Short mmCIF file of C-alpha atoms in Angstrom, two decimals:
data_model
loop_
_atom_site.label_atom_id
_atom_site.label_comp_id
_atom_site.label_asym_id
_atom_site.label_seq_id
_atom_site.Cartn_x
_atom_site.Cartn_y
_atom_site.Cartn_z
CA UNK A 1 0.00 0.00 0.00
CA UNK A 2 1.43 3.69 -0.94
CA UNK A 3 1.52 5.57 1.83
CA UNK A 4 2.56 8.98 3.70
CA UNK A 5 2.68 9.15 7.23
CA UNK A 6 3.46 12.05 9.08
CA UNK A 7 4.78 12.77 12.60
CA UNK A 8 2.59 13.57 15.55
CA UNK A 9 0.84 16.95 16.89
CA UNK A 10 2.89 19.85 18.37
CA UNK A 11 2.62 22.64 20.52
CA UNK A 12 4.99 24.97 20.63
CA UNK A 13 5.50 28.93 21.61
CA UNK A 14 6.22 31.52 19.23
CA UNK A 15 9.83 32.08 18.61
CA UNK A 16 10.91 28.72 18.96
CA UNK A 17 12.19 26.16 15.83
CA UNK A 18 10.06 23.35 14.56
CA UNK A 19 10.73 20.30 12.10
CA UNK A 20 7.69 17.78 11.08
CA UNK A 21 8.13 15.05 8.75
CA UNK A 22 6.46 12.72 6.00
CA UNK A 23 8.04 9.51 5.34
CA UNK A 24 6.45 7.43 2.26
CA UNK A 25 6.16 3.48 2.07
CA UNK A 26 5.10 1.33 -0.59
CA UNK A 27 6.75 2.85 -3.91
CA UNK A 28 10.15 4.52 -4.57
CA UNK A 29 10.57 7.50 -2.92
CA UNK A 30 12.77 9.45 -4.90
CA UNK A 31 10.42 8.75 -8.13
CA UNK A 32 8.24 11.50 -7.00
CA UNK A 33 8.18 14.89 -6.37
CA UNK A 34 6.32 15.31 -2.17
CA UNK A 35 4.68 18.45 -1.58
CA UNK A 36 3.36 20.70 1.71
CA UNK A 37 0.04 21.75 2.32
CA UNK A 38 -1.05 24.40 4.71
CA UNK A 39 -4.55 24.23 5.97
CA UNK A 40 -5.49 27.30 8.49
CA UNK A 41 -8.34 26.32 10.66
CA UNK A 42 -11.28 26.42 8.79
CA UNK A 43 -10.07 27.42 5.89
CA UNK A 44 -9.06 25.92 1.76
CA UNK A 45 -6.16 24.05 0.99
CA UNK A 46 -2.50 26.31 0.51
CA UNK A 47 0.11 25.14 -1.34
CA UNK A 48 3.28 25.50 0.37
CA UNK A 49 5.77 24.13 -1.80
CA UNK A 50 7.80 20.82 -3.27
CA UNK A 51 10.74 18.71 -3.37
CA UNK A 52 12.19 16.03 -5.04
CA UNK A 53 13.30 13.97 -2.89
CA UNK A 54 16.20 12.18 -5.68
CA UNK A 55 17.93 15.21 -5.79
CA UNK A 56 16.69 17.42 -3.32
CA UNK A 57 15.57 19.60 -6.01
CA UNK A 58 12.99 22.11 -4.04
CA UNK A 59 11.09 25.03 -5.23
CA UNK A 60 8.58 27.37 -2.99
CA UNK A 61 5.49 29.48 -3.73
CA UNK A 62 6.29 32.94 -3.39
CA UNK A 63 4.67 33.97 -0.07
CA UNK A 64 6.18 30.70 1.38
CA UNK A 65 9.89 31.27 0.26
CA UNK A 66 12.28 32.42 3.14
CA UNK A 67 9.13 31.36 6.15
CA UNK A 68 9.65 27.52 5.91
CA UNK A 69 12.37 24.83 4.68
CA UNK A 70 11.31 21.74 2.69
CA UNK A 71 14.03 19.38 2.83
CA UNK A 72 14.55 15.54 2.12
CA UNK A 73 16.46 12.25 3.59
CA UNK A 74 16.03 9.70 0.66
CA UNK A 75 17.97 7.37 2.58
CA UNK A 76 14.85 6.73 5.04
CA UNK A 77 11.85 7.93 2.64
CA UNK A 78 11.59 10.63 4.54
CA UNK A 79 10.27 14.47 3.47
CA UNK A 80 10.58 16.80 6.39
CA UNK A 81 8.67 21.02 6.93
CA UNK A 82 10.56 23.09 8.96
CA UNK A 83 10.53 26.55 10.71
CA UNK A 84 13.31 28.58 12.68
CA UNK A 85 11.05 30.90 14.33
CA UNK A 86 7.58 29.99 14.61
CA UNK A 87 4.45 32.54 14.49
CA UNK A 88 0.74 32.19 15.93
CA UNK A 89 -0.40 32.53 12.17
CA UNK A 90 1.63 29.25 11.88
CA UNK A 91 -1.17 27.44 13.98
CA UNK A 92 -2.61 25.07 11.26
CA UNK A 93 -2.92 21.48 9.81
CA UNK A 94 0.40 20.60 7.40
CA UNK A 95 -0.52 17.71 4.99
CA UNK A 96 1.89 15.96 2.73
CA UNK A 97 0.77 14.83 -0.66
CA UNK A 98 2.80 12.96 -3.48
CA UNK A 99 2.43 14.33 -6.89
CA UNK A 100 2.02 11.28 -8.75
CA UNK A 101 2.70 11.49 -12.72
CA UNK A 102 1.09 9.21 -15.03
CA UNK A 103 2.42 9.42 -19.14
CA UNK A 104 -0.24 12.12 -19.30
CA UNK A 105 -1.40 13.60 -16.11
CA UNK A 106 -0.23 14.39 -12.74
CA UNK A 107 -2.59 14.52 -9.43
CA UNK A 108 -1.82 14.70 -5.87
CA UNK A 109 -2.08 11.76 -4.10
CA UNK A 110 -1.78 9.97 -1.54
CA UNK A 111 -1.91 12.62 1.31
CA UNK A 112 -0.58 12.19 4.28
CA UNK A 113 -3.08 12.14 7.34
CA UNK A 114 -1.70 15.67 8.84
CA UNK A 115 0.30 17.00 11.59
CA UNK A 116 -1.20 19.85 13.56
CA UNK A 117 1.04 22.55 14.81
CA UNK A 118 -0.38 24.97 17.52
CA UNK A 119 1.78 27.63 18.09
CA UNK A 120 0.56 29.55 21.37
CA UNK A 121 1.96 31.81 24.78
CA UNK B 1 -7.41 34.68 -1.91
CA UNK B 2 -7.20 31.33 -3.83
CA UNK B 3 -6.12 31.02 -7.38
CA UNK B 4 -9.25 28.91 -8.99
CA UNK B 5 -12.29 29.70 -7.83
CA UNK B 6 -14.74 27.66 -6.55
CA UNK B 7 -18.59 27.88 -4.47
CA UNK B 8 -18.57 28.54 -0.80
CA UNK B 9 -20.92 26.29 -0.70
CA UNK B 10 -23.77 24.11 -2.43
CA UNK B 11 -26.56 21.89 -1.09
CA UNK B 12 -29.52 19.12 -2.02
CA UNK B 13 -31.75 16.67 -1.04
CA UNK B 14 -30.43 12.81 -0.71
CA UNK B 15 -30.82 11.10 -3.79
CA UNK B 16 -30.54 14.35 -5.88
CA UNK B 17 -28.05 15.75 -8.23
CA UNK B 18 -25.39 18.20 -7.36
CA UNK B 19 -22.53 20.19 -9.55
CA UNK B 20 -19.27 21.93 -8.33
CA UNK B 21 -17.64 24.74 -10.49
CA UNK B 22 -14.11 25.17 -10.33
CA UNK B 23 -13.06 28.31 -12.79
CA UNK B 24 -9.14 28.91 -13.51
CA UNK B 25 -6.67 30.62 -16.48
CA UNK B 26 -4.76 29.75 -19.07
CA UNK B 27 -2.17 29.45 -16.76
CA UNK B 28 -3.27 26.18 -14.53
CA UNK B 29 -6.52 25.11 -15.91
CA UNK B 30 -6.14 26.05 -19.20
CA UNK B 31 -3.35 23.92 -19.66
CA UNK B 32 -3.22 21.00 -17.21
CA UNK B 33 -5.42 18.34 -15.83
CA UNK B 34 -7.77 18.85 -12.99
CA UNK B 35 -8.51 16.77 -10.36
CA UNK B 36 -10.96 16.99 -7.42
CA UNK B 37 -10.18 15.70 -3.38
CA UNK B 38 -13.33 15.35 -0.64
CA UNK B 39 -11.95 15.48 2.20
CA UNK B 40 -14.73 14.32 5.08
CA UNK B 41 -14.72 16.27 8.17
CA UNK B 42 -11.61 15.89 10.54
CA UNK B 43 -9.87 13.63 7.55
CA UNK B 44 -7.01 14.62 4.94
CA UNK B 45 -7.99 15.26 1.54
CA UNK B 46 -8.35 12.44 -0.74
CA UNK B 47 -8.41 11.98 -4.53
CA UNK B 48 -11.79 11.68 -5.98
CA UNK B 49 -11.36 12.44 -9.53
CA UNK B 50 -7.79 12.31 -11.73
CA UNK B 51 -7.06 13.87 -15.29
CA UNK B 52 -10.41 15.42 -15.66
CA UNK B 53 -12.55 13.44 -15.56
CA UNK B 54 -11.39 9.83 -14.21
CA UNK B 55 -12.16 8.27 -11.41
CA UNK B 56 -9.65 5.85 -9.14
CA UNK B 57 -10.07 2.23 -7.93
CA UNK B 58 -13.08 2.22 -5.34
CA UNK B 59 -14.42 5.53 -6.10
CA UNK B 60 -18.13 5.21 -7.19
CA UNK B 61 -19.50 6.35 -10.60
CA UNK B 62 -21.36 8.22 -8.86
CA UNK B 63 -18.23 10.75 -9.12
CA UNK B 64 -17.74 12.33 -12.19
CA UNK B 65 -15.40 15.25 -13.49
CA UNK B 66 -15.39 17.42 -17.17
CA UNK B 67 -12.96 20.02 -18.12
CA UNK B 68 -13.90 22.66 -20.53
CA UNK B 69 -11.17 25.88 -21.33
CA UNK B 70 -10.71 27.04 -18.36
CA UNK B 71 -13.36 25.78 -16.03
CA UNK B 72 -14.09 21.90 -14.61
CA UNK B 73 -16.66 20.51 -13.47
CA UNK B 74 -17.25 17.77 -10.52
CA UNK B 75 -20.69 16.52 -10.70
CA UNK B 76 -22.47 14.10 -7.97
CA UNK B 77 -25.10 12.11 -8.52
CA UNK B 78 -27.25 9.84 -5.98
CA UNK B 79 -26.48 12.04 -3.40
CA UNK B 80 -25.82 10.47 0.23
CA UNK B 81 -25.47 11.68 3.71
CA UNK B 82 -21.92 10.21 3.77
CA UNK B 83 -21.07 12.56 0.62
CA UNK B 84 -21.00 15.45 2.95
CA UNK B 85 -17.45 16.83 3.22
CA UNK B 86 -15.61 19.88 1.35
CA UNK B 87 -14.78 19.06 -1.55
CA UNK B 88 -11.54 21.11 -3.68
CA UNK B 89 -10.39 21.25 -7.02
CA UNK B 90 -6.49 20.88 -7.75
CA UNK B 91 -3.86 21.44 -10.58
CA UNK B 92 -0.61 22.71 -11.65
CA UNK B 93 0.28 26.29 -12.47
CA UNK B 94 2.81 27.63 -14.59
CA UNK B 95 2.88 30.77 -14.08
CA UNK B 96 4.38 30.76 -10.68
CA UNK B 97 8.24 29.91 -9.67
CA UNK B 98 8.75 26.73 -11.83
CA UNK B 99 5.04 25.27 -10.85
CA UNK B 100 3.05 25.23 -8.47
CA UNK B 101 0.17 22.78 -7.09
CA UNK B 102 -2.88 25.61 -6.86
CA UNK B 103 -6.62 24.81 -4.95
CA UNK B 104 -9.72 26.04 -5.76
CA UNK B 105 -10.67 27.81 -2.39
CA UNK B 106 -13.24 24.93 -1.27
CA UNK B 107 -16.74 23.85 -1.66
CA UNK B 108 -18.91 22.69 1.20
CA UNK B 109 -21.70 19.97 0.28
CA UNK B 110 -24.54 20.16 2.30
CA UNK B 111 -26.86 17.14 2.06
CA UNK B 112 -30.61 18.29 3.21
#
C-alpha cells in the first residue's frame, strides 16, 4: 500500500524552531516529487511548496519562500517542513501529498493524514 | 485569496443531483489536468477524480469530473449523507516559480 505518514501533533511557543516530517512506504521514494500543504483552521487548501526527494531539487510558492524549509532524507523515505522561528499565524494542519505522474497527467495523491502545529503563549 | 475559484458552498436533497464549479486561467486550468479531493470532516484530503474526468479504484461512478477551457466541473449524482465533506479542485500552475500545485478555495456539500 502507498503511503505517507506524518509525525505527531505539536505545541509549541512563538519564537521557537520546529521540524515535522512525511516519510512514504510502498513505492520509490525518490520517483516523486512530495509536496506541503497548509490548511489554516477552517479554511481551503495552501500550497506550500515541493521537493524532489532524488535530488533534493525544491522550489517554494512565493509567499512561502524564506518562512519555511522543505528538505529531504532519501535514505529513510523521509520528506521533512521546517521553521526557525515559529508565528501564531503558523497554527494550522500541514498535509503531505505525493504528486504522482502518469504518461499524461499528474494529481496529488496519496496525502498524508496531517500533523497539527499549535503555536501559542 | 485562492487562485481557482470555486462555491462557498452548495446543497440538495439525498438522492438528488449536485454540480461543483471550479473556474481557472490559461495558466493552470487552461493547460493541465484537474482533479478533485473530498476530504470528510476531521480527515485529509483524498483523490476523488484524476485527469479530468477519471475516477480511481473504489471511487463510485457516482463521481464524475469534465474540463472545458478554463473551467471543470465535478458533478455528484445519488447524493448520500456520507457525501457530505468539502470538496476542492487541484492542478498545476505555470505561471508561478517553476510550478506550483494551486486549490480552488473549497466547496462545502450540504446534504438536506
Amino acid at each position: 500500500e502507498v503511503q505517507l505518514v506524518q509525525s505527531g501533533a505539536e505545541v509549541k511557543k512563538p519564537g521557537e524552531s520546529l521540524k515535522i516530517s512525511c516519510k512514504g512506504s510502498g513505492y520509490s521514494f525518490t520517483d516523486y516529487w512530495i509536496g506541503w500543504v497548509r490548511q489554516m483552521p477552517g479554511k481551503g487548501l495552501e500550497w506550500m511548496g515541493i521537493i524532489y526527494p532524488h535530488d533534493s531539487d525544491t522550489r517554494y510558492r512565493p509567499s512561502f519562500q524564506g518562512q519555511v524549509t522543505i528538505s529531504a532524507d532519501k535514505s529513510i523515505n523521509t520528506a521533512y517542513l521546517q521553521w526557525s522561528s515559529l508565528r501564531a499565524s503558523d497554527t494550522a494542519m500541514y498535509y503531505c501529498v505525493r504528486r504522482y505522474c502518469t504518461s499524461t497527467s499528474c494529481s496529488f495523491d496519496p496525502w498524508g493524514q496531517g500533523t497539527l502545529v499549535t503555536v501559542s503563549s | 485569496q485562492s487562485v481557482l475559484t470555486q462555491p462557498p458552498s452548495v446543497s440538495a436533497a439525498p438522492g438528488q443531483k449536485v454540480t461543483i464549479s471550479c473556474s481557472g486561467s490559461s495558466s493552470n486550468i487552461g493547460n493541465n489536468y484537474v482533479s478533485w479531493y473530498q476530504q470528510l470532516p476531521g480527515t485529509a484530503p483524498k483523490l476523488l477524480i484524476y485527469e479530468n474526468n477519471k475516477r480511481p479504484s473504489g471511487i463510485p461512478d457516482r463521481f464524475s469530473g469534465s474540463k472545458s477551457g478554463t473551467s471543470a466541473t465535478l458533478g455528484i449524482t445519488g447524493l448520500q449523507t456520507g457525501d457530505e465533506a468539502d470538496y476542492y479542485c487541484g492542478t498545476w500552475d505555470s505561471s508561478l516559480s517553476a510550478g506550483q500545485g494551486v486549490f480552488g478555495g473549497g466547496t462545502k456539500l450540504t446534504v438536506l
